[in-house]
Amino acid sequence: MDVSRNPILAAQPTNDLNTALTSLDRPGVPSEGQHPLRYTWVFWFMHRLPKAKIKDYEGSMKRIASFSSIEEFWAVYSHLRRPSGLPNISDYHLFKFGVRPVWEDEANINGGKWIVRLKKGLASRYWELLVLAIIGEQFDVQGEICGAVLSIRNSEDIISVWNRTASNGKINLRIRDTIKRVLSLPQDTIMEYKTHNDSLRDNSSFCNTDVFR
């Protein structure tokens, strides 16, 4: 793999990069001595040109690697480009193994997502905090978290946390409060929520959301 030509991977030489990405792109039992995570997770990446229309959204995603231990996570994450180095209209996805990062997936179809809009320049810090909180099970919501998405856009960056059950108001508010806590957001931070059914109806991710203060 030529990291200098790959927009996903950091342009830094390494002897074991190919081995790391190849061996981690499948689920499995962590090696002896590693610290296993509760779930196996998968990183995905997508980029499109401005004004380009994507007919096959799922097919346009690139699966980067899966990991099931702390050590495997850092082996992958340390070679990913930081969000500040990604081109506009790019998305990182982090989802549980077996959950497709699309609205229509069985695990997602009855759920929705919390949305936080960020000023440019803040995404790298907040994305890392969010990823660590998710894989470290800081969201105490009984398996409700399906994944998270970072969307790099022209005038803002957006992080979103996807959950299984949009109709469970108590759980949803707990997820919102946990996001604020792990990201150290002010309590009056404006957050938005949108169900995946609404996204399917209007074919948009971030329009026509419900706003929470």
Tab-separated table of C-alpha atoms in Angstrom:
chain	number	residue	atom	x	y	z
A	1	MET	CA	0.000	0.000	0.000
A	2	ASP	CA	1.407	3.386	-1.020
A	3	VAL	CA	0.543	5.646	1.912
A	4	SER	CA	1.658	8.732	0.020
A	5	ARG	CA	-1.187	8.179	-2.482
A	6	ASN	CA	-3.833	7.100	-0.009
A	7	PRO	CA	-5.921	9.999	1.382
A	8	ILE	CA	-6.944	7.934	4.395
A	9	LEU	CA	-3.537	6.988	5.732
A	10	ALA	CA	-0.990	9.316	7.247
A	11	ALA	CA	1.952	9.896	4.948
A	12	GLN	CA	4.579	8.409	7.220
A	13	PRO	CA	6.858	5.446	6.482
A	14	THR	CA	6.296	2.234	8.404
A	15	ASN	CA	7.424	-1.329	7.902
A	16	ASP	CA	4.369	-2.999	9.387
A	17	LEU	CA	1.543	-0.835	8.015
A	18	ASN	CA	0.458	-3.352	5.388
A	19	THR	CA	0.535	-6.159	7.930
A	20	ALA	CA	-1.419	-4.146	10.478
A	21	LEU	CA	-4.194	-3.140	8.091
A	22	THR	CA	-4.457	-6.578	6.502
A	23	SER	CA	-4.544	-8.507	9.754
A	24	LEU	CA	-6.952	-6.115	11.445
A	25	ASP	CA	-9.500	-6.039	8.637
A	26	ARG	CA	-11.265	-9.095	9.963
A	27	PRO	CA	-12.918	-9.871	13.300
A	28	GLY	CA	-11.219	-12.211	15.700
A	29	VAL	CA	-10.054	-12.918	19.195
A	30	PRO	CA	-7.364	-10.480	20.414
A	31	SER	CA	-3.900	-11.931	20.779
A	32	GLU	CA	-2.749	-13.132	24.170
A	33	GLY	CA	-1.738	-10.244	26.388
A	34	GLN	CA	-3.931	-7.717	24.582
A	35	HIS	CA	-6.793	-5.835	26.228
A	36	PRO	CA	-10.047	-6.875	24.521
A	37	LEU	CA	-12.868	-4.453	23.824
A	38	ARG	CA	-16.479	-5.429	24.429
A	39	TYR	CA	-17.243	-5.198	20.705
A	40	THR	CA	-15.338	-5.446	17.458
A	41	TRP	CA	-15.393	-2.105	15.614
A	42	VAL	CA	-14.815	-1.116	12.004
A	43	PHE	CA	-13.457	2.141	10.547
A	44	TRP	CA	-14.827	3.256	7.169
A	45	PHE	CA	-13.963	6.235	4.948
A	46	MET	CA	-15.764	8.054	2.153
A	47	HIS	CA	-14.864	11.064	0.015
A	48	ARG	CA	-16.711	12.674	-2.866
A	49	LEU	CA	-15.961	15.621	-5.088
A	50	PRO	CA	-17.964	18.846	-4.674
A	51	LYS	CA	-21.380	18.673	-6.392
A	52	ALA	CA	-20.822	15.014	-7.241
A	53	LYS	CA	-23.875	12.799	-6.861
A	54	ILE	CA	-23.407	9.388	-5.275
A	55	LYS	CA	-25.826	6.775	-6.598
A	56	ASP	CA	-24.427	3.916	-4.504
A	57	TYR	CA	-23.697	5.442	-1.104
A	58	GLU	CA	-22.737	2.207	0.593
A	59	GLY	CA	-20.646	1.044	-2.344
A	60	SER	CA	-18.649	4.285	-2.310
A	61	MET	CA	-17.367	3.670	1.228
A	62	LYS	CA	-13.946	2.192	1.814
A	63	ARG	CA	-13.594	-0.196	4.703
A	64	ILE	CA	-10.310	0.612	6.429
A	65	ALA	CA	-9.895	-1.991	9.173
A	66	SER	CA	-11.563	-3.707	12.103
A	67	PHE	CA	-10.213	-4.025	15.637
A	68	SER	CA	-11.258	-5.792	18.825
A	69	SER	CA	-8.597	-4.757	21.361
A	70	ILE	CA	-7.026	-1.550	22.609
A	71	GLU	CA	-3.728	-2.484	20.983
A	72	GLU	CA	-5.368	-3.178	17.622
A	73	PHE	CA	-7.215	0.139	17.806
A	74	TRP	CA	-4.022	2.152	18.252
A	75	ALA	CA	-2.285	0.152	15.509
A	76	VAL	CA	-4.983	1.349	13.095
A	77	TYR	CA	-5.748	4.794	14.502
A	78	SER	CA	-2.123	5.926	14.642
A	79	HIS	CA	-1.877	5.529	10.866
A	80	LEU	CA	-5.095	7.345	9.975
A	81	ARG	CA	-4.960	10.923	8.789
A	82	ARG	CA	-6.183	13.342	11.402
A	83	PRO	CA	-9.480	14.982	10.479
A	84	SER	CA	-7.667	18.296	9.969
A	85	GLY	CA	-5.777	16.665	7.089
A	86	LEU	CA	-8.802	15.279	5.258
A	87	PRO	CA	-10.235	16.897	2.116
A	88	ASN	CA	-13.629	18.583	2.267
A	89	ILE	CA	-16.688	16.374	1.877
A	90	SER	CA	-15.036	13.430	3.593
A	91	ASP	CA	-16.485	11.137	6.232
A	92	TYR	CA	-14.989	8.812	8.807
A	93	HIS	CA	-17.365	6.132	10.098
A	94	LEU	CA	-16.819	3.996	13.196
A	95	PHE	CA	-19.399	1.216	13.560
A	96	LYS	CA	-19.813	-2.057	15.367
A	97	PHE	CA	-18.793	-5.056	13.298
A	98	GLY	CA	-21.843	-6.342	11.438
A	99	VAL	CA	-23.601	-2.947	11.368
A	100	ARG	CA	-23.475	-1.228	7.986
A	101	PRO	CA	-23.022	2.552	8.291
A	102	VAL	CA	-26.252	3.306	6.407
A	103	TRP	CA	-29.742	4.318	7.517
A	104	GLU	CA	-31.316	1.172	6.084
A	105	ASP	CA	-29.301	-1.326	8.121
A	106	GLU	CA	-31.413	-3.482	10.419
A	107	ALA	CA	-29.625	-2.104	13.477
A	108	ASN	CA	-30.134	1.510	12.367
A	109	ILE	CA	-33.528	1.660	10.683
A	110	ASN	CA	-35.517	2.362	13.868
A	111	GLY	CA	-32.881	4.642	15.325
A	112	GLY	CA	-31.445	8.069	14.771
A	113	LYS	CA	-28.444	10.223	15.508
A	114	TRP	CA	-27.315	13.037	17.742
A	115	ILE	CA	-25.560	15.826	15.846
A	116	VAL	CA	-22.950	18.331	17.022
A	117	ARG	CA	-21.787	21.021	14.602
A	118	LEU	CA	-18.199	22.190	15.082
A	119	LYS	CA	-16.230	25.202	13.978
A	120	LYS	CA	-13.416	24.360	11.600
A	121	GLY	CA	-10.250	23.315	13.395
A	122	LEU	CA	-11.888	21.456	16.282
A	123	ALA	CA	-12.732	18.125	14.655
A	124	SER	CA	-9.479	16.277	15.352
A	125	ARG	CA	-9.729	16.759	19.103
A	126	TYR	CA	-13.440	16.046	19.455
A	127	TRP	CA	-13.426	13.043	17.112
A	128	GLU	CA	-10.655	11.356	19.088
A	129	LEU	CA	-12.432	11.980	22.394
A	130	LEU	CA	-15.665	10.583	20.981
A	131	VAL	CA	-14.050	7.483	19.482
A	132	LEU	CA	-12.282	6.663	22.745
A	133	ALA	CA	-15.507	7.136	24.698
A	134	ILE	CA	-17.463	4.839	22.385
A	135	ILE	CA	-15.015	1.940	22.230
A	136	GLY	CA	-14.321	2.372	25.955
A	137	GLU	CA	-18.022	1.900	26.783
A	138	GLN	CA	-18.480	5.293	28.426
A	139	PHE	CA	-22.017	5.360	27.008
A	140	ASP	CA	-23.889	3.291	29.588
A	141	VAL	CA	-26.912	2.604	27.381
A	142	GLN	CA	-27.055	-1.197	27.078
A	143	GLY	CA	-25.790	-1.619	23.536
A	144	GLU	CA	-27.790	1.269	22.062
A	145	ILE	CA	-24.776	2.825	20.329
A	146	CYS	CA	-24.362	1.624	16.735
A	147	GLY	CA	-21.549	3.929	15.723
A	148	ALA	CA	-20.382	7.455	15.023
A	149	VAL	CA	-19.626	9.582	11.981
A	150	LEU	CA	-17.320	12.537	11.416
A	151	SER	CA	-18.277	14.680	8.423
A	152	ILE	CA	-15.736	17.183	7.095
A	153	ARG	CA	-17.501	19.963	5.208
A	154	ASN	CA	-16.604	23.327	3.698
A	155	SER	CA	-17.806	25.694	6.419
A	156	GLU	CA	-18.158	23.347	9.395
A	157	ASP	CA	-17.410	19.847	10.608
A	158	ILE	CA	-20.069	17.592	12.098
A	159	ILE	CA	-19.900	14.673	14.489
A	160	SER	CA	-22.864	12.395	14.991
A	161	VAL	CA	-23.601	9.439	17.242
A	162	TRP	CA	-25.995	6.797	15.909
A	163	ASN	CA	-28.273	4.795	18.203
A	164	ARG	CA	-30.722	1.931	17.686
A	165	THR	CA	-33.976	3.226	19.169
A	166	ALA	CA	-35.175	6.709	18.293
A	167	SER	CA	-38.387	6.264	20.287
A	168	ASN	CA	-36.656	5.739	23.643
A	169	GLY	CA	-36.549	9.282	24.961
A	170	LYS	CA	-34.881	8.412	28.259
A	171	ILE	CA	-32.011	6.600	26.560
A	172	ASN	CA	-31.654	9.332	23.946
A	173	LEU	CA	-31.275	12.025	26.576
A	174	ARG	CA	-28.689	9.914	28.373
A	175	ILE	CA	-26.732	9.637	25.132
A	176	ARG	CA	-26.964	13.404	24.633
A	177	ASP	CA	-25.729	14.082	28.157
A	178	THR	CA	-22.873	11.591	27.756
A	179	ILE	CA	-21.755	13.290	24.543
A	180	LYS	CA	-21.636	16.604	26.379
A	181	ARG	CA	-19.689	15.051	29.230
A	182	VAL	CA	-17.044	13.158	27.237
A	183	LEU	CA	-16.480	16.149	24.937
A	184	SER	CA	-16.575	18.649	27.834
A	185	LEU	CA	-19.215	20.696	26.023
A	186	PRO	CA	-20.971	23.570	27.823
A	187	GLN	CA	-24.386	22.558	29.126
A	188	ASP	CA	-26.075	25.107	26.856
A	189	THR	CA	-24.493	23.637	23.707
A	190	ILE	CA	-27.054	23.301	20.929
A	191	MET	CA	-27.444	19.692	19.808
A	192	GLU	CA	-29.685	18.208	17.156
A	193	TYR	CA	-31.390	14.857	16.684
A	194	LYS	CA	-32.758	13.245	13.545
A	195	THR	CA	-34.315	9.838	13.074
A	196	HIS	CA	-33.076	7.681	10.221
A	197	ASN	CA	-36.655	7.311	8.981
A	198	ASP	CA	-36.784	11.095	8.589
A	199	SER	CA	-33.458	10.986	6.740
A	200	LEU	CA	-34.852	8.376	4.374
A	201	ARG	CA	-37.927	10.520	3.758
A	202	ASP	CA	-36.072	13.731	2.919
A	203	ASN	CA	-32.831	12.088	1.720
A	204	SER	CA	-30.645	14.264	3.922
A	205	SER	CA	-28.437	13.753	6.938
A	206	PHE	CA	-28.402	17.149	8.600
A	207	CYS	CA	-31.485	19.074	7.378
A	208	ASN	CA	-34.826	19.298	9.202
A	209	THR	CA	-33.443	18.187	12.558
A	210	ASP	CA	-34.957	18.539	16.023
A	211	VAL	CA	-32.976	21.095	18.031
A	212	PHE	CA	-32.184	20.618	21.725
A	213	ARG	CA	-30.589	23.206	23.994
